[in-house]
Amino acid sequence: MSTRVAWQARTRLVAAFLACLLLSPPVVLGVGKPDFKPGYNFFSIQEDVETGRENSAQVDKQLPLLNDAEALNYVNSLGKRLVAFAPNNHAEYVWQFRIVNSSEINAFALPGGYIYVNRGVFDAAENEAQLAGVIAHESGHVVMRHGTHIASQAVLAQGGLAILNAILGQSGSLTTQLTQLGLGLGVDSLLLKNSRTAETQADEVGTYILYQAGYDPRAMVPFFQIIAKKYPQRTLQFFSDHPNPENRIRDVDQEIAQLGPPHGGRTDDGEFDSAKQHLAALAPPPERKGTPKIDAKSHPPPLPSANLTHFDGKIFSLDYPDNWQLQRSEDSVALCPPGGMVTGAEGETAQAYGAAVSLYTPQQGNWGLVDATQEFVESMRQSNPQLHVLQQTGMNLRGNPAVSTLLQNDSPVEGQRETDHLVTVRRRESVLAFIFIAPAGAFESYAPTFDKILQSINLAP
Ligand SMILES: [Zn+2]
């Protein structure tokens, strides 16, 4: 079961509601300096910096950072050399570059100029231009202010200016107020979830920075392609954070043609080579925590533990087996036994065992729970084409009217069918959906665990 669709559907709702505001004008390229126009934003650059500082304090606690002076000096001097060419008031951002001690290939930027590059990027890059391409792309997210643009979308989606005035009029940090909008903090923050449009803009700005800084501006996009082929496992996170439209190379080529006369690009990689060698000589990164992705067909997950552990979320809490792992993504939570996530042929991840909780906002106002549940099932069907409703009944969830839906689907475990039990309940303007997932042949043995989880649910008033 892939549960990613709910957020997309919600994004579409916001998009439809605000179509005219949301369509960021494309970059205007021409002779001279291109015009990079950020999307609408209710926050100031100072507030980007403040939010970024608070979030980075959190991220620094959540991720293993590499505290190596030589490597940090190198990435900071390369980074600062690049962002000096960034458009849109680059001098107002803090520009701090950190190295995450992970061999996964990934990089991300927080608002205000806090850029994180995984050690795996240094390892995979063949020359400085490729590393510079990753940093330039992330700098593009900063100067296009994508994080607080997302926050601005959330403000509008949740009630517009009245909410904004309430946020800005309140005491307490901006991040705390944004967290109340459901934007989260640290590595799970929605501030980090860029749209495809944002990714294209970051590519455009990145290409411009590379060209201006004297690097081969084509170095960036082929690097993404090379690493996708060469390190399929180590790039999963990168490509779920950075959707990779096929026309990306074409877009970059078009932009390059308009930037100015071609230049060969810097070929002096001395500093890059010594930084890369230095990193390679350090102790290897710590083993990555997280759900190991194993072949769930030949190795079904271990049975759910009888001991439960507690999860306390913003709008609900529940208990789940203590040998399951909790993964938060966008506005859903997955509770998954080890090996319960399965990687498909395309590198996409789907949950074969466990439970998931999603918040879904129906497209129409004044909805009833049965219709809204139907709409949610439809939205899931887009990524689960074999999903069918077997049975639907009303039920009561902790004193709240709820709908219980039994579904059948193709399991991500090859050759197996899947049974899903969906329980939906209204939470203000949204539907809170609890989904219990197992291959059809194993559902019976998981049912007692699913019941225990269901019984433990508490909904915030
Ligand atoms: Zn990006």
XYZ file of C-alpha atoms and ligand atoms in Angstrom:
462
model
C 0.000 0.000 0.000
C 1.408 3.323 -1.001
C 0.042 6.081 1.215
C 1.702 9.059 -0.392
C -1.343 10.249 -2.284
C -3.168 11.907 0.569
C -0.739 14.766 0.818
C -0.656 15.233 -2.935
C -4.421 15.482 -2.986
C -4.306 18.085 -0.262
C -1.683 20.039 -2.145
C -3.922 19.919 -5.192
C -6.768 21.363 -3.170
C -4.636 24.275 -2.069
C -3.450 24.657 -5.637
C -6.962 24.808 -7.019
C -8.053 27.223 -4.326
C -5.209 29.602 -4.985
C -4.313 28.869 -8.559
C -3.612 32.447 -9.538
C -1.413 33.142 -6.532
C 0.407 29.860 -6.654
C 1.643 29.846 -10.196
C 5.066 31.288 -9.699
C 6.129 33.099 -12.818
C 8.814 31.211 -14.698
C 12.350 32.430 -14.691
C 12.769 35.097 -17.320
C 16.017 34.419 -19.046
C 17.502 36.663 -21.614
C 20.492 38.738 -22.270
C 21.923 39.880 -18.957
C 20.821 38.777 -15.524
C 17.906 36.330 -15.334
C 14.988 37.312 -13.173
C 14.396 34.666 -10.499
C 11.030 35.427 -8.863
C 10.251 33.563 -5.637
C 6.642 32.432 -5.027
C 4.434 34.481 -2.714
C 5.681 34.668 0.833
C 4.222 36.228 4.000
C 7.531 36.137 5.851
C 10.592 38.348 5.778
C 14.104 37.148 4.968
C 14.930 37.762 8.659
C 12.146 35.323 9.527
C 13.622 32.781 7.089
C 16.897 33.107 8.993
C 15.175 32.796 12.375
C 13.162 29.718 11.320
C 16.250 28.171 9.754
C 18.316 28.733 12.889
C 15.705 27.095 15.132
C 15.179 24.191 12.763
C 18.892 23.647 12.262
C 19.380 23.441 16.045
C 16.863 20.594 15.949
C 18.326 18.932 12.852
C 21.826 19.074 14.385
C 20.526 16.944 17.261
C 18.716 14.513 14.972
C 21.417 13.783 12.413
C 24.976 12.519 12.857
C 27.146 15.474 11.859
C 30.749 15.167 10.794
C 32.846 17.447 12.982
C 36.004 17.497 10.951
C 37.658 20.910 10.647
C 39.418 20.256 7.357
C 36.335 18.961 5.543
C 34.126 21.707 7.017
C 36.587 24.413 5.975
C 36.562 23.077 2.467
C 32.777 22.839 2.093
C 32.260 26.259 3.708
C 34.791 27.973 1.466
C 33.403 26.269 -1.653
C 29.851 27.079 -0.538
C 30.579 30.732 0.157
C 32.395 31.106 -3.151
C 29.269 29.782 -4.903
C 26.589 31.725 -3.034
C 28.401 34.979 -3.748
C 26.851 34.525 -7.212
C 23.360 33.653 -5.931
C 20.589 36.006 -7.056
C 18.023 37.655 -4.735
C 19.840 39.336 -1.837
C 22.253 36.519 -1.034
C 24.071 38.712 1.510
C 21.053 38.613 3.860
C 21.344 34.842 4.497
C 23.654 33.181 6.996
C 25.161 30.513 4.672
C 26.382 27.764 6.929
C 27.382 24.432 5.437
C 27.366 21.210 7.427
C 28.345 17.654 6.541
C 26.044 14.822 7.581
C 28.077 11.725 8.438
C 26.050 9.388 6.239
C 27.012 7.453 3.136
C 23.556 7.982 1.671
C 23.666 10.467 -1.171
C 21.550 13.415 -0.154
C 21.600 17.140 0.574
C 19.004 19.611 1.817
C 18.635 23.253 2.743
C 16.747 24.929 5.566
C 15.387 28.453 5.178
C 17.880 31.225 5.831
C 20.927 29.479 4.327
C 21.609 26.355 6.426
C 22.820 23.740 3.951
C 23.465 20.082 4.791
C 25.479 17.863 2.451
C 25.855 14.170 3.193
C 29.315 12.658 3.208
C 28.030 10.259 0.521
C 27.875 13.171 -1.950
C 31.620 13.801 -1.592
C 32.194 10.107 -2.053
C 30.111 9.871 -5.233
C 31.107 13.167 -6.887
C 33.829 12.789 -9.506
C 34.931 16.415 -9.527
C 34.354 19.725 -7.788
C 31.818 20.889 -10.369
C 29.492 18.000 -9.443
C 29.713 18.769 -5.717
C 29.297 22.470 -6.541
C 26.174 21.552 -8.522
C 24.550 19.950 -5.466
C 25.422 22.950 -3.266
C 24.263 25.416 -5.939
C 20.927 23.572 -6.245
C 20.400 23.730 -2.465
C 21.358 27.428 -2.462
C 18.614 27.862 -5.054
C 16.042 26.573 -2.534
C 17.330 29.160 -0.031
C 17.208 32.262 -2.234
C 13.887 31.209 -3.797
C 12.689 30.920 -0.161
C 10.906 27.613 -0.752
C 10.611 26.720 2.955
C 8.675 29.805 3.965
C 6.750 29.718 0.680
C 5.433 26.306 1.840
C 4.703 27.860 5.241
C 2.804 30.650 3.492
C 0.761 28.069 1.591
C -0.063 26.392 4.907
C -1.134 29.742 6.360
C -3.514 30.332 3.470
C -4.805 26.760 3.464
C -5.646 26.985 7.154
C -7.520 30.215 7.214
C -5.418 32.907 5.637
C -4.614 36.265 7.053
C -6.491 35.840 10.340
C -4.182 32.916 11.133
C -1.138 34.857 9.977
C -1.999 37.785 12.242
C -2.502 35.372 15.111
C 0.893 33.801 14.438
C 2.819 37.014 14.089
C 0.975 38.651 16.977
C 1.804 35.835 19.385
C 4.788 35.708 21.592
C 7.062 32.706 21.315
C 9.288 31.740 18.464
C 8.115 31.809 14.885
C 9.041 28.159 14.578
C 6.772 27.257 17.481
C 3.924 29.059 15.755
C 4.699 27.375 12.445
C 4.800 24.041 14.209
C 1.214 24.706 15.274
C 0.355 24.916 11.586
C 1.494 21.309 11.324
C 4.797 22.144 9.652
C 6.853 20.148 12.118
C 10.404 20.756 13.156
C 13.807 19.376 12.275
C 14.311 16.629 9.714
C 10.572 15.894 9.489
C 9.641 19.506 8.874
C 7.350 20.168 5.959
C 9.537 23.196 5.292
C 11.772 20.651 3.555
C 9.119 19.202 1.254
C 9.667 20.952 -2.012
C 7.270 20.748 -4.913
C 8.340 19.829 -8.399
C 8.102 23.508 -9.352
C 10.458 24.346 -6.484
C 12.908 21.678 -7.662
C 12.868 23.110 -11.177
C 13.487 26.596 -9.785
C 16.368 25.312 -7.653
C 17.873 23.703 -10.773
C 17.514 26.988 -12.641
C 19.181 29.016 -9.905
C 21.825 26.308 -9.429
C 22.678 26.329 -13.120
C 23.005 30.110 -13.042
C 25.282 30.029 -9.978
C 27.511 27.342 -11.514
C 27.869 29.284 -14.728
C 28.653 32.551 -12.948
C 31.146 30.858 -10.613
C 33.010 29.457 -13.580
C 31.947 25.796 -13.330
C 30.507 23.671 -16.081
C 26.788 24.334 -15.518
C 25.969 20.936 -17.023
C 27.739 19.165 -14.178
C 24.676 19.152 -11.917
C 21.975 17.215 -13.707
C 24.141 14.424 -15.199
C 25.487 13.902 -11.685
C 21.941 13.151 -10.492
C 21.573 10.651 -13.342
C 24.945 9.021 -12.815
C 24.372 8.489 -9.101
C 20.859 7.155 -9.700
C 22.318 4.393 -11.872
C 25.448 3.758 -9.870
C 24.066 3.808 -6.329
C 20.372 2.892 -6.518
C 20.122 2.038 -2.798
C 22.057 5.033 -1.499
C 20.005 7.568 -3.440
C 16.472 6.560 -2.421
C 16.045 9.469 -0.046
C 17.564 11.901 -2.495
C 15.115 11.013 -5.230
C 12.134 11.043 -2.936
C 13.195 14.554 -1.838
C 14.189 15.631 -5.332
C 11.700 14.453 -7.924
C 13.616 13.999 -11.121
C 11.491 14.982 -14.101
C 12.777 13.613 -17.353
C 12.918 17.011 -18.965
C 15.352 18.288 -16.365
C 18.380 18.077 -18.650
C 16.482 19.746 -21.467
C 15.471 22.615 -19.156
C 19.035 23.110 -17.974
C 20.338 23.018 -21.557
C 17.791 25.631 -22.570
C 18.828 27.838 -19.707
C 22.540 27.431 -20.438
C 21.955 28.554 -24.011
C 20.593 31.833 -22.686
C 23.147 32.504 -19.970
C 25.904 33.726 -22.219
C 28.815 32.443 -24.249
C 29.819 28.908 -23.241
C 32.949 28.411 -21.191
C 34.818 25.204 -20.582
C 34.430 25.307 -16.811
C 36.976 25.093 -14.030
C 39.082 21.989 -14.134
C 41.222 22.685 -11.059
C 40.110 19.962 -8.658
C 43.120 19.999 -6.341
C 41.228 21.073 -3.219
C 38.323 18.778 -4.052
C 40.603 15.778 -4.515
C 42.385 16.326 -1.225
C 39.083 16.876 0.674
C 37.711 13.687 -0.872
C 40.807 11.700 0.052
C 40.766 13.169 3.550
C 37.116 12.107 4.036
C 37.781 8.641 2.646
C 40.546 8.174 5.237
C 38.234 8.988 8.195
C 36.334 6.309 10.108
C 33.324 5.137 8.041
C 29.919 6.675 8.819
C 27.894 5.031 11.605
C 25.418 2.350 10.496
C 22.219 3.945 9.369
C 19.194 3.401 11.576
C 15.865 2.787 9.954
C 13.870 -0.027 8.523
C 16.094 -2.445 6.652
C 14.657 -3.070 3.216
C 14.638 -6.805 2.740
C 12.832 -9.192 0.502
C 9.536 -9.526 2.349
C 8.440 -12.552 0.323
C 11.193 -14.885 1.420
C 11.671 -13.151 4.790
C 8.331 -12.147 6.303
C 8.762 -9.704 9.221
C 9.083 -11.080 12.763
C 5.759 -11.389 14.606
C 4.497 -8.225 16.326
C 5.813 -7.913 19.869
C 3.194 -8.224 22.626
C 4.815 -5.253 24.384
C 3.453 -1.954 23.214
C 5.068 1.441 23.042
C 3.307 4.792 22.946
C 3.164 7.407 20.197
C 1.883 10.841 21.105
C 1.051 12.919 18.030
C -0.487 16.331 17.709
C -4.022 15.157 16.921
C -3.957 11.529 18.045
C -2.033 9.095 20.175
C -1.828 5.319 20.065
C 0.151 2.284 21.206
C 1.999 -0.039 18.823
C 4.300 -3.095 19.124
C 7.717 -2.117 20.437
C 9.519 -4.051 17.684
C 7.898 -1.841 15.032
C 9.463 1.359 13.803
C 7.734 4.662 13.419
C 8.433 6.684 10.296
C 6.971 10.126 9.718
C 6.636 11.479 6.238
C 4.741 14.500 4.986
C 1.452 14.375 6.857
C 1.382 10.673 7.521
C 2.878 8.295 10.036
C 3.866 4.721 9.209
C 4.180 2.041 11.906
C 6.151 -0.732 10.387
C 7.709 -4.038 11.441
C 11.351 -4.534 10.394
C 11.284 -5.529 6.740
C 7.673 -4.365 6.345
C 8.594 -1.715 3.785
C 9.229 -3.099 0.341
C 11.169 -1.387 -2.420
C 9.632 -1.724 -5.859
C 11.322 -1.959 -9.233
C 11.220 1.818 -9.679
C 12.874 2.427 -6.327
C 9.563 3.499 -4.797
C 8.784 2.342 -1.272
C 5.474 0.764 -0.292
C 4.296 -0.630 3.000
C 3.475 -4.344 2.978
C 2.897 -4.843 6.730
C 1.884 -2.636 9.656
C -0.249 0.452 10.070
C -0.310 3.965 8.670
C -2.107 7.121 9.716
C -2.899 9.871 7.213
C -4.624 13.207 7.406
C -6.747 13.873 4.344
C -8.616 17.059 3.488
C -11.531 16.481 1.089
C -11.743 18.674 -1.988
C -15.318 19.862 -1.343
C -16.578 21.621 1.765
C -19.599 20.382 3.796
C -18.739 16.727 3.355
C -20.121 13.666 5.079
C -17.771 11.037 6.440
C -18.900 8.259 4.077
C -18.383 10.437 0.987
C -15.068 11.763 2.287
C -13.898 8.195 2.947
C -14.849 7.288 -0.615
C -12.825 10.270 -1.879
C -9.842 9.207 0.231
C -10.046 5.660 -1.171
C -10.169 7.148 -4.697
C -7.070 9.204 -3.964
C -5.250 6.087 -2.753
C -6.340 4.210 -5.857
C -4.209 6.524 -7.997
C -1.079 4.852 -6.650
C -2.835 1.524 -5.863
C -4.805 0.783 -9.054
C -5.966 -2.640 -7.819
C -7.594 -1.254 -4.662
C -11.215 -2.411 -4.155
C -13.731 -1.909 -1.358
C -15.022 -5.229 -0.004
C -17.245 -4.022 2.796
C -18.112 -0.823 4.653
C -19.875 -0.249 7.982
C -20.327 2.499 10.524
C -18.528 2.181 13.849
C -17.638 4.150 16.924
C -14.084 5.246 17.639
C -13.674 6.537 21.209
C -17.108 8.164 21.133
C -16.669 9.531 17.615
C -18.690 8.358 14.630
C -16.313 6.519 12.317
C -16.410 4.461 9.131
C -14.822 1.027 8.898
C -13.832 -0.056 5.378
C -12.347 -3.394 4.374
C -10.265 -3.222 1.197
C -8.409 -5.541 -1.098
C -5.286 -4.571 -3.023
C -2.225 -6.007 -4.720
C 0.482 -6.431 -2.091
C 3.862 -4.847 -2.796
C 5.145 -8.334 -1.927
C 5.277 -9.811 -5.392
C 2.538 -12.254 -6.309
C 0.448 -11.701 -3.164
C -2.870 -9.999 -2.500
C -3.268 -7.556 0.364
C -6.030 -6.900 2.885
C -6.417 -3.401 4.310
C -8.661 -2.274 7.123
C -9.339 1.460 6.935
C -10.915 3.376 9.827
C -11.823 6.999 9.137
C -12.962 9.659 11.574
C -13.577 13.401 11.187
C -11.045 15.803 12.697
C -12.153 19.394 12.103
C -11.908 20.019 8.322
C -10.034 16.795 7.639
C -10.399 13.052 7.739
C -8.024 11.141 9.983
C -7.439 7.745 8.377
C -5.986 4.720 10.186
C -4.958 1.972 7.758
C -3.976 -1.544 8.810
C -2.029 -3.422 6.173
C -0.914 -7.040 5.667
C -0.721 -9.564 2.834
C -4.081 -11.359 2.640
C -2.583 -14.631 3.869
C -1.106 -12.979 6.966
C -3.948 -10.587 7.839
C -5.614 -13.020 10.230
C -2.455 -13.378 12.318
C -2.012 -9.580 12.441
C -5.666 -8.891 13.320
C -5.237 -9.116 17.140
C -2.365 -6.581 16.971
C -4.395 -4.287 14.728
C -7.285 -4.495 17.230
C -4.980 -3.591 20.122
C -3.725 -0.526 18.221
C -7.281 0.503 17.362
C -8.369 0.161 21.001
C -5.466 2.351 22.147
C -6.264 5.320 19.882
C -6.975 8.606 21.596
C -8.069 11.628 19.613
C -7.119 15.127 20.689
C -10.217 17.232 21.390
Zn 16.012 20.231 -4.272
